[in-house]
């Protein structure tokens, strides 16, 4: 087979690039996907009870980028949705990220008010303050609050999620779980928050429906690369260490095991996701009907059990951001540069970098503009 472009991976990065190349440049694209479905980790399907579920855990789209929003809106209508999460702390369900409402629910009113005044005075209303920053603060009242949140909300969840203590991770990870100095209990504060009205899989199928795009599912690129030839370039969104046959050693990832449970009741949780930082082996439980808006007599929950990534046994979901992993990735990045402009690495696994969905699309749109100049 001979095409203009080969793209390995049918997630947000790969499909955005395939659609742009096909529709804007009029060039042919072959998308190769190891799994037997498109949409990457955003893949959703209807289970035996008719519930629309996210196979790889809950995906809620949120962005401040009008460009990304308008681009994806070509392929879907949206169901507006504001994600809400609570954490079970000392037997109480409190809003997450930890905020001023969480304070009021966990502490006596007098102490909660003291914490609130100190937070507002020091950081300003609306600020997002990393927990580790509070632990280092000169104010002993704020340090004591930071210690409480660290021990009750942050520490146990981080160890379960990453297999590491917070101090062992890059600040970019710990900064994503702040104390929020406000009473806004939405999990995200982005301008655009929604889920595709017909699901993510339907969105991706529309993205790939262009006549210039072919899709090969259930195929490993390494097994078919001798039979496929590209005239312009290869975009690889799989693991960069795998592409180079692990010549510098394997990069570290975390995986997740998902357990689906259907209950014979209309609704089980008050909000979509309940986090368990202190109890149980799983980190969180998500009830899909909150997100999809479906009406049904039964309800389906997803429990998440983080685990070590083992190639061939499970999926690599999260690059583990530690200095030694970045150093190893840099060796692979140098190998990638030696290949020239005809081979491009992108996406969470190709860049060895955590991306939200909108960030993956934004990165792909920028990359397309660069490729179009070639």
CSV table of C-alpha atoms in Angstrom, one decimal:
chain,number,residue,atom,x,y,z
A,1,UNK,CA,0.0,0.0,0.0
A,2,UNK,CA,1.3,3.5,-0.8
A,3,UNK,CA,-0.2,6.7,0.7
A,4,UNK,CA,1.0,10.2,1.4
A,5,UNK,CA,0.9,9.8,5.2
A,6,UNK,CA,0.9,7.0,7.7
A,7,UNK,CA,-0.4,7.9,11.1
A,8,UNK,CA,0.0,5.3,13.9
A,9,UNK,CA,-2.7,5.7,16.6
A,10,UNK,CA,-6.3,6.6,16.3
A,11,UNK,CA,-6.7,8.8,19.4
A,12,UNK,CA,-7.2,12.6,19.5
A,13,UNK,CA,-3.7,13.4,18.2
A,14,UNK,CA,-3.7,10.9,15.3
A,15,UNK,CA,-7.3,11.5,14.2
A,16,UNK,CA,-7.0,15.3,14.3
A,17,UNK,CA,-3.9,15.1,12.1
A,18,UNK,CA,-5.5,12.6,9.7
A,19,UNK,CA,-8.6,14.8,9.3
A,20,UNK,CA,-6.7,18.0,8.7
A,21,UNK,CA,-4.3,16.4,6.2
A,22,UNK,CA,-7.1,14.8,4.3
A,23,UNK,CA,-9.5,17.7,4.2
A,24,UNK,CA,-7.1,20.6,4.0
A,25,UNK,CA,-4.2,19.3,1.9
A,26,UNK,CA,-6.2,16.7,-0.2
A,27,UNK,CA,-3.6,14.1,0.6
A,28,UNK,CA,-4.1,10.4,1.4
A,29,UNK,CA,-3.7,9.1,5.0
A,30,UNK,CA,-3.6,5.6,6.4
A,31,UNK,CA,-4.4,5.4,10.1
A,32,UNK,CA,-3.1,2.3,11.8
A,33,UNK,CA,-4.5,1.4,15.2
A,34,UNK,CA,-3.4,-1.6,17.4
A,35,UNK,CA,-6.7,-1.8,19.2
A,36,UNK,CA,-9.9,-2.9,17.4
A,37,UNK,CA,-11.5,0.5,17.7
A,38,UNK,CA,-10.9,4.2,17.1
A,39,UNK,CA,-11.0,7.0,19.6
A,40,UNK,CA,-8.1,5.9,21.7
A,41,UNK,CA,-8.7,6.1,25.5
A,42,UNK,CA,-11.8,8.2,24.8
A,43,UNK,CA,-13.6,5.2,23.2
A,44,UNK,CA,-17.1,4.6,24.5
A,45,UNK,CA,-19.8,2.0,23.7
A,46,UNK,CA,-23.2,0.8,24.9
A,47,UNK,CA,-23.0,-2.1,27.3
A,48,UNK,CA,-25.4,-5.0,27.6
A,49,UNK,CA,-27.8,-2.8,29.7
A,50,UNK,CA,-27.9,0.0,27.1
A,51,UNK,CA,-25.7,2.3,29.1
A,52,UNK,CA,-23.1,4.5,27.3
A,53,UNK,CA,-19.9,3.8,29.1
A,54,UNK,CA,-16.3,5.0,28.7
A,55,UNK,CA,-14.1,1.9,28.4
A,56,UNK,CA,-11.0,3.5,29.7
A,57,UNK,CA,-12.4,5.6,32.5
A,58,UNK,CA,-14.4,8.9,32.5
A,59,UNK,CA,-13.6,11.5,29.9
A,60,UNK,CA,-15.1,15.0,30.3
A,61,UNK,CA,-14.1,17.5,27.7
A,62,UNK,CA,-13.1,20.9,28.9
A,63,UNK,CA,-11.1,23.7,27.3
A,64,UNK,CA,-10.4,27.5,27.2
A,65,UNK,CA,-9.4,27.3,23.6
A,66,UNK,CA,-12.1,28.5,21.2
A,67,UNK,CA,-10.0,27.1,18.3
A,68,UNK,CA,-10.1,23.6,19.7
A,69,UNK,CA,-13.8,23.9,20.6
A,70,UNK,CA,-14.8,25.1,17.2
A,71,UNK,CA,-12.7,22.5,15.5
A,72,UNK,CA,-14.3,19.6,17.3
A,73,UNK,CA,-17.7,21.1,17.0
A,74,UNK,CA,-17.6,20.3,13.2
A,75,UNK,CA,-17.9,16.7,14.1
A,76,UNK,CA,-20.3,16.6,17.1
A,77,UNK,CA,-23.0,18.4,18.9
A,78,UNK,CA,-22.5,18.8,22.6
A,79,UNK,CA,-24.2,18.0,25.9
A,80,UNK,CA,-23.2,20.8,28.3
A,81,UNK,CA,-21.9,19.2,31.4
A,82,UNK,CA,-20.1,20.4,34.5
A,83,UNK,CA,-18.1,17.7,36.2
A,84,UNK,CA,-18.4,17.4,40.0
A,85,UNK,CA,-16.2,15.3,42.2
A,86,UNK,CA,-16.2,14.6,45.9
A,87,UNK,CA,-13.6,12.9,48.1
A,88,UNK,CA,-14.5,10.7,51.1
A,89,UNK,CA,-12.5,12.3,54.0
A,90,UNK,CA,-13.1,11.0,57.5
A,91,UNK,CA,-16.3,9.5,56.4
A,92,UNK,CA,-17.6,12.7,54.8
A,93,UNK,CA,-18.0,13.5,51.1
A,94,UNK,CA,-16.5,16.9,50.5
A,95,UNK,CA,-16.0,18.8,47.2
A,96,UNK,CA,-12.8,18.3,45.2
A,97,UNK,CA,-10.6,20.1,44.4
A,98,UNK,CA,-10.5,21.0,48.1
A,99,UNK,CA,-12.1,24.4,48.5
A,100,UNK,CA,-13.8,26.7,50.9
A,101,UNK,CA,-16.9,24.6,51.0
A,102,UNK,CA,-14.7,21.6,51.9
A,103,UNK,CA,-13.3,23.5,54.8
A,104,UNK,CA,-16.8,24.3,56.1
A,105,UNK,CA,-17.8,20.6,56.0
A,106,UNK,CA,-14.8,19.2,57.7
A,107,UNK,CA,-13.9,21.7,60.4
A,108,UNK,CA,-15.8,23.5,63.2
A,109,UNK,CA,-17.1,26.8,61.9
A,110,UNK,CA,-14.7,29.0,63.9
A,111,UNK,CA,-11.6,27.1,62.7
A,112,UNK,CA,-12.9,26.9,59.1
A,113,UNK,CA,-13.5,30.7,59.1
A,114,UNK,CA,-9.9,31.3,60.3
A,115,UNK,CA,-8.5,29.1,57.5
A,116,UNK,CA,-10.7,30.9,55.0
A,117,UNK,CA,-9.6,34.4,56.0
A,118,UNK,CA,-5.9,33.4,55.9
A,119,UNK,CA,-6.3,31.8,52.5
A,120,UNK,CA,-8.1,34.8,51.0
A,121,UNK,CA,-5.7,37.3,52.6
A,122,UNK,CA,-2.6,35.5,51.5
A,123,UNK,CA,-3.5,34.3,48.0
A,124,UNK,CA,-6.7,36.1,47.0
A,125,UNK,CA,-10.1,34.8,46.2
A,126,UNK,CA,-10.1,32.4,43.2
A,127,UNK,CA,-6.5,31.3,43.6
A,128,UNK,CA,-5.3,27.7,43.1
A,129,UNK,CA,-2.7,26.9,45.6
A,130,UNK,CA,-0.6,23.6,45.4
A,131,UNK,CA,-0.8,21.7,48.6
A,132,UNK,CA,3.0,21.3,48.8
A,133,UNK,CA,3.3,25.1,48.7
A,134,UNK,CA,1.2,25.4,51.8
A,135,UNK,CA,3.5,22.9,53.6
A,136,UNK,CA,6.4,25.3,53.1
A,137,UNK,CA,4.5,28.4,54.1
A,138,UNK,CA,5.8,30.6,56.9
A,139,UNK,CA,2.3,31.0,58.4
A,140,UNK,CA,1.8,28.1,60.8
A,141,UNK,CA,-2.0,28.2,60.4
A,142,UNK,CA,-1.7,27.7,56.7
A,143,UNK,CA,1.0,25.1,57.2
A,144,UNK,CA,-1.4,23.2,59.5
A,145,UNK,CA,-4.1,23.3,56.9
A,146,UNK,CA,-1.7,22.2,54.2
A,147,UNK,CA,-0.6,19.3,56.5
A,148,UNK,CA,-4.2,18.2,57.0
A,149,UNK,CA,-5.1,18.3,53.3
A,150,UNK,CA,-1.8,16.6,52.4
A,151,UNK,CA,-2.4,13.7,54.8
A,152,UNK,CA,-6.1,13.2,54.3
A,153,UNK,CA,-6.7,14.1,50.7
A,154,UNK,CA,-3.5,14.1,48.8
A,155,UNK,CA,-1.0,11.5,50.2
A,156,UNK,CA,-3.0,8.3,50.0
A,157,UNK,CA,-4.5,9.1,46.6
A,158,UNK,CA,-1.1,9.9,45.1
A,159,UNK,CA,0.5,6.7,46.4
A,160,UNK,CA,-2.4,4.6,45.0
A,161,UNK,CA,-2.4,6.5,41.7
A,162,UNK,CA,1.4,6.7,41.1
A,163,UNK,CA,3.0,4.2,43.4
A,164,UNK,CA,5.1,7.1,44.7
A,165,UNK,CA,4.9,9.8,47.3
A,166,UNK,CA,4.1,13.4,46.1
A,167,UNK,CA,7.6,14.6,46.7
A,168,UNK,CA,8.9,12.0,44.3
A,169,UNK,CA,6.9,13.4,41.4
A,170,UNK,CA,7.4,16.4,39.2
A,171,UNK,CA,5.7,19.6,40.5
A,172,UNK,CA,3.6,19.6,37.3
A,173,UNK,CA,1.7,16.6,38.7
A,174,UNK,CA,1.3,17.8,42.3
A,175,UNK,CA,0.2,21.2,41.0
A,176,UNK,CA,-2.8,19.7,39.3
A,177,UNK,CA,-4.4,19.0,42.7
A,178,UNK,CA,-4.6,22.3,44.5
A,179,UNK,CA,-6.6,23.9,47.2
A,180,UNK,CA,-9.0,26.3,45.5
A,181,UNK,CA,-9.8,29.5,47.3
A,182,UNK,CA,-13.4,29.8,46.2
A,183,UNK,CA,-16.8,28.1,46.5
A,184,UNK,CA,-17.0,27.0,42.9
A,185,UNK,CA,-17.5,23.2,43.3
A,186,UNK,CA,-17.1,22.4,39.6
A,187,UNK,CA,-14.1,20.2,39.0
A,188,UNK,CA,-13.0,22.3,36.0
A,189,UNK,CA,-13.4,26.0,35.5
A,190,UNK,CA,-12.8,26.2,31.7
A,191,UNK,CA,-15.0,28.3,29.4
A,192,UNK,CA,-16.2,25.2,27.4
A,193,UNK,CA,-17.3,22.1,29.3
A,194,UNK,CA,-19.3,19.3,27.7
A,195,UNK,CA,-19.4,15.8,26.3
A,196,UNK,CA,-20.2,14.8,22.7
A,197,UNK,CA,-24.0,14.3,22.6
A,198,UNK,CA,-23.7,10.9,20.7
A,199,UNK,CA,-20.5,9.9,22.5
A,200,UNK,CA,-16.8,10.1,21.7
A,201,UNK,CA,-16.7,7.2,19.3
A,202,UNK,CA,-19.3,8.8,17.0
A,203,UNK,CA,-17.2,12.0,17.0
A,204,UNK,CA,-14.1,10.1,15.9
A,205,UNK,CA,-15.9,8.2,13.2
A,206,UNK,CA,-17.0,11.5,11.7
A,207,UNK,CA,-13.5,12.8,11.9
A,208,UNK,CA,-12.2,9.8,9.9
A,209,UNK,CA,-15.1,9.7,7.4
A,210,UNK,CA,-13.1,11.6,4.7
A,211,UNK,CA,-12.6,9.7,1.4
A,212,UNK,CA,-8.8,10.3,1.7
A,213,UNK,CA,-8.6,8.4,5.0
A,214,UNK,CA,-8.2,4.7,5.4
A,215,UNK,CA,-8.2,3.0,8.8
A,216,UNK,CA,-6.5,-0.3,9.6
A,217,UNK,CA,-7.6,-1.6,13.0
A,218,UNK,CA,-6.2,-4.5,15.1
A,219,UNK,CA,-2.8,-4.1,13.5
A,220,UNK,CA,0.6,-3.4,15.0
A,221,UNK,CA,2.6,-1.0,12.9
A,222,UNK,CA,5.8,-3.1,13.4
A,223,UNK,CA,4.1,-6.0,11.8
A,224,UNK,CA,2.9,-4.2,8.7
A,225,UNK,CA,5.5,-1.5,8.1
A,226,UNK,CA,7.3,-3.5,5.4
A,227,UNK,CA,4.1,-3.6,3.3
A,228,UNK,CA,3.2,0.1,3.7
A,229,UNK,CA,5.0,3.0,2.1
A,230,UNK,CA,4.5,6.7,2.7
A,231,UNK,CA,5.4,9.5,0.3
A,232,UNK,CA,5.5,12.4,2.7
A,233,UNK,CA,5.7,11.3,6.3
A,234,UNK,CA,5.0,9.1,9.3
A,235,UNK,CA,3.3,10.4,12.5
A,236,UNK,CA,3.8,8.0,15.4
A,237,UNK,CA,1.6,8.5,18.5
A,238,UNK,CA,2.6,5.2,20.2
A,239,UNK,CA,5.3,4.8,22.8
A,240,UNK,CA,8.5,6.3,21.6
A,241,UNK,CA,10.6,3.8,23.5
A,242,UNK,CA,8.8,0.9,21.8
A,243,UNK,CA,9.4,2.5,18.3
A,244,UNK,CA,13.2,2.4,19.0
A,245,UNK,CA,13.0,-1.2,20.4
A,246,UNK,CA,13.8,0.0,24.0
A,247,UNK,CA,17.4,0.7,23.1
A,248,UNK,CA,17.8,3.0,26.0
A,249,UNK,CA,15.5,1.0,28.3
A,250,UNK,CA,11.8,1.1,28.9
A,251,UNK,CA,10.1,4.4,29.9
A,252,UNK,CA,8.0,4.2,33.1
A,253,UNK,CA,4.2,4.4,32.8
A,254,UNK,CA,1.2,3.8,35.1
A,255,UNK,CA,-1.7,1.7,34.1
A,256,UNK,CA,-5.2,1.3,35.4
A,257,UNK,CA,-7.5,-1.7,35.7
A,258,UNK,CA,-11.2,-0.8,35.2
A,259,UNK,CA,-14.0,-2.7,36.9
A,260,UNK,CA,-17.5,-2.1,35.7
A,261,UNK,CA,-20.4,-2.7,38.0
A,262,UNK,CA,-24.1,-2.4,37.1
A,263,UNK,CA,-26.6,-1.8,40.0
A,264,UNK,CA,-30.3,-2.3,40.0
A,265,UNK,CA,-31.2,1.3,41.0
A,266,UNK,CA,-31.7,4.5,38.9
A,267,UNK,CA,-28.8,6.4,40.5
A,268,UNK,CA,-26.2,5.5,43.1
A,269,UNK,CA,-24.0,8.6,43.7
A,270,UNK,CA,-24.9,12.2,44.3
A,271,UNK,CA,-22.2,13.3,41.8
A,272,UNK,CA,-20.4,11.7,38.9
A,273,UNK,CA,-17.1,10.8,40.6
A,274,UNK,CA,-16.3,9.9,44.2
A,275,UNK,CA,-12.6,9.7,45.2
A,276,UNK,CA,-11.3,7.5,48.0
A,277,UNK,CA,-8.0,8.8,49.2
A,278,UNK,CA,-8.0,6.9,52.5
A,279,UNK,CA,-9.9,3.7,52.0
A,280,UNK,CA,-10.1,0.8,49.5
A,281,UNK,CA,-7.7,-0.3,46.8
A,282,UNK,CA,-9.4,1.7,44.1
A,283,UNK,CA,-8.9,5.5,43.7
A,284,UNK,CA,-12.3,6.6,42.4
A,285,UNK,CA,-15.8,5.4,41.3
A,286,UNK,CA,-17.6,7.1,38.5
A,287,UNK,CA,-21.3,6.8,37.6
A,288,UNK,CA,-21.7,7.2,33.9
A,289,UNK,CA,-25.3,8.4,33.8
A,290,UNK,CA,-24.3,11.7,35.5
A,291,UNK,CA,-22.0,12.3,32.5
A,292,UNK,CA,-24.1,11.0,29.6
A,293,UNK,CA,-27.5,12.2,31.0
A,294,UNK,CA,-29.1,8.8,30.1
A,295,UNK,CA,-32.3,7.8,31.8
A,296,UNK,CA,-32.5,4.1,32.7
A,297,UNK,CA,-33.8,1.8,35.5
A,298,UNK,CA,-30.2,0.6,36.2
A,299,UNK,CA,-26.9,2.4,36.5
A,300,UNK,CA,-23.3,1.5,35.7
A,301,UNK,CA,-20.3,2.4,37.8
A,302,UNK,CA,-16.6,2.3,37.0
A,303,UNK,CA,-14.0,1.6,39.7
A,304,UNK,CA,-10.4,2.4,38.9
A,305,UNK,CA,-7.4,0.4,40.3
A,306,UNK,CA,-4.1,1.9,39.4
A,307,UNK,CA,-1.3,-0.5,38.7
A,308,UNK,CA,2.2,-0.8,37.3
A,309,UNK,CA,2.5,-0.9,33.6
A,310,UNK,CA,3.6,-4.2,32.2
A,311,UNK,CA,4.2,-4.2,28.4
A,312,UNK,CA,1.9,-6.7,26.7
A,313,UNK,CA,-0.2,-7.2,29.9
A,314,UNK,CA,-2.0,-3.8,30.2
A,315,UNK,CA,-2.1,-0.3,28.7
A,316,UNK,CA,0.3,2.6,29.3
A,317,UNK,CA,-1.9,5.5,30.4
A,318,UNK,CA,0.2,8.0,32.3
A,319,UNK,CA,3.9,8.8,31.8
A,320,UNK,CA,5.5,9.0,35.2
A,321,UNK,CA,7.2,12.4,35.4
A,322,UNK,CA,10.4,12.0,37.3
A,323,UNK,CA,13.9,13.4,36.4
A,324,UNK,CA,15.3,10.0,35.5
A,325,UNK,CA,12.4,9.3,33.1
A,326,UNK,CA,12.9,12.7,31.5
A,327,UNK,CA,16.6,12.0,30.9
A,328,UNK,CA,15.8,8.6,29.3
A,329,UNK,CA,13.1,10.2,27.1
A,330,UNK,CA,15.6,12.8,26.0
A,331,UNK,CA,17.8,10.0,24.6
A,332,UNK,CA,14.9,8.8,22.5
A,333,UNK,CA,14.0,12.4,21.5
A,334,UNK,CA,17.6,12.7,20.1
A,335,UNK,CA,17.1,9.5,18.1
A,336,UNK,CA,13.9,10.9,16.8
A,337,UNK,CA,15.6,14.1,15.6
A,338,UNK,CA,18.2,12.1,13.7
A,339,UNK,CA,15.4,10.5,11.6
A,340,UNK,CA,14.6,13.9,10.1
A,341,UNK,CA,11.3,15.6,9.4
A,342,UNK,CA,9.7,12.6,7.6
A,343,UNK,CA,9.0,10.9,11.0
A,344,UNK,CA,7.1,12.9,13.7
A,345,UNK,CA,6.4,11.8,17.2
A,346,UNK,CA,3.3,13.2,19.0
A,347,UNK,CA,0.7,12.5,21.6
A,348,UNK,CA,0.9,11.5,25.2
A,349,UNK,CA,3.0,8.4,24.4
A,350,UNK,CA,5.1,9.8,21.6
A,351,UNK,CA,6.0,13.0,23.5
A,352,UNK,CA,6.1,11.2,26.9
A,353,UNK,CA,4.0,14.0,28.3
A,354,UNK,CA,0.6,14.2,30.0
A,355,UNK,CA,-2.0,15.9,27.8
A,356,UNK,CA,-5.7,16.6,28.5
A,357,UNK,CA,-7.9,16.0,25.5
A,358,UNK,CA,-8.0,19.6,24.4
A,359,UNK,CA,-4.2,19.9,24.8
A,360,UNK,CA,-3.8,16.9,22.5
A,361,UNK,CA,-6.0,18.5,19.9
A,362,UNK,CA,-4.3,21.8,20.2
A,363,UNK,CA,-0.9,20.2,19.8
A,364,UNK,CA,-2.1,18.3,16.7
A,365,UNK,CA,-3.5,21.4,15.1
A,366,UNK,CA,-0.2,23.2,15.6
A,367,UNK,CA,1.7,20.2,14.3
A,368,UNK,CA,-0.5,20.2,11.2
A,369,UNK,CA,0.3,23.8,10.4
A,370,UNK,CA,4.0,22.9,10.7
A,371,UNK,CA,3.6,19.8,8.5
A,372,UNK,CA,1.6,21.7,5.9
A,373,UNK,CA,4.7,23.9,5.3
A,374,UNK,CA,6.9,20.9,4.5
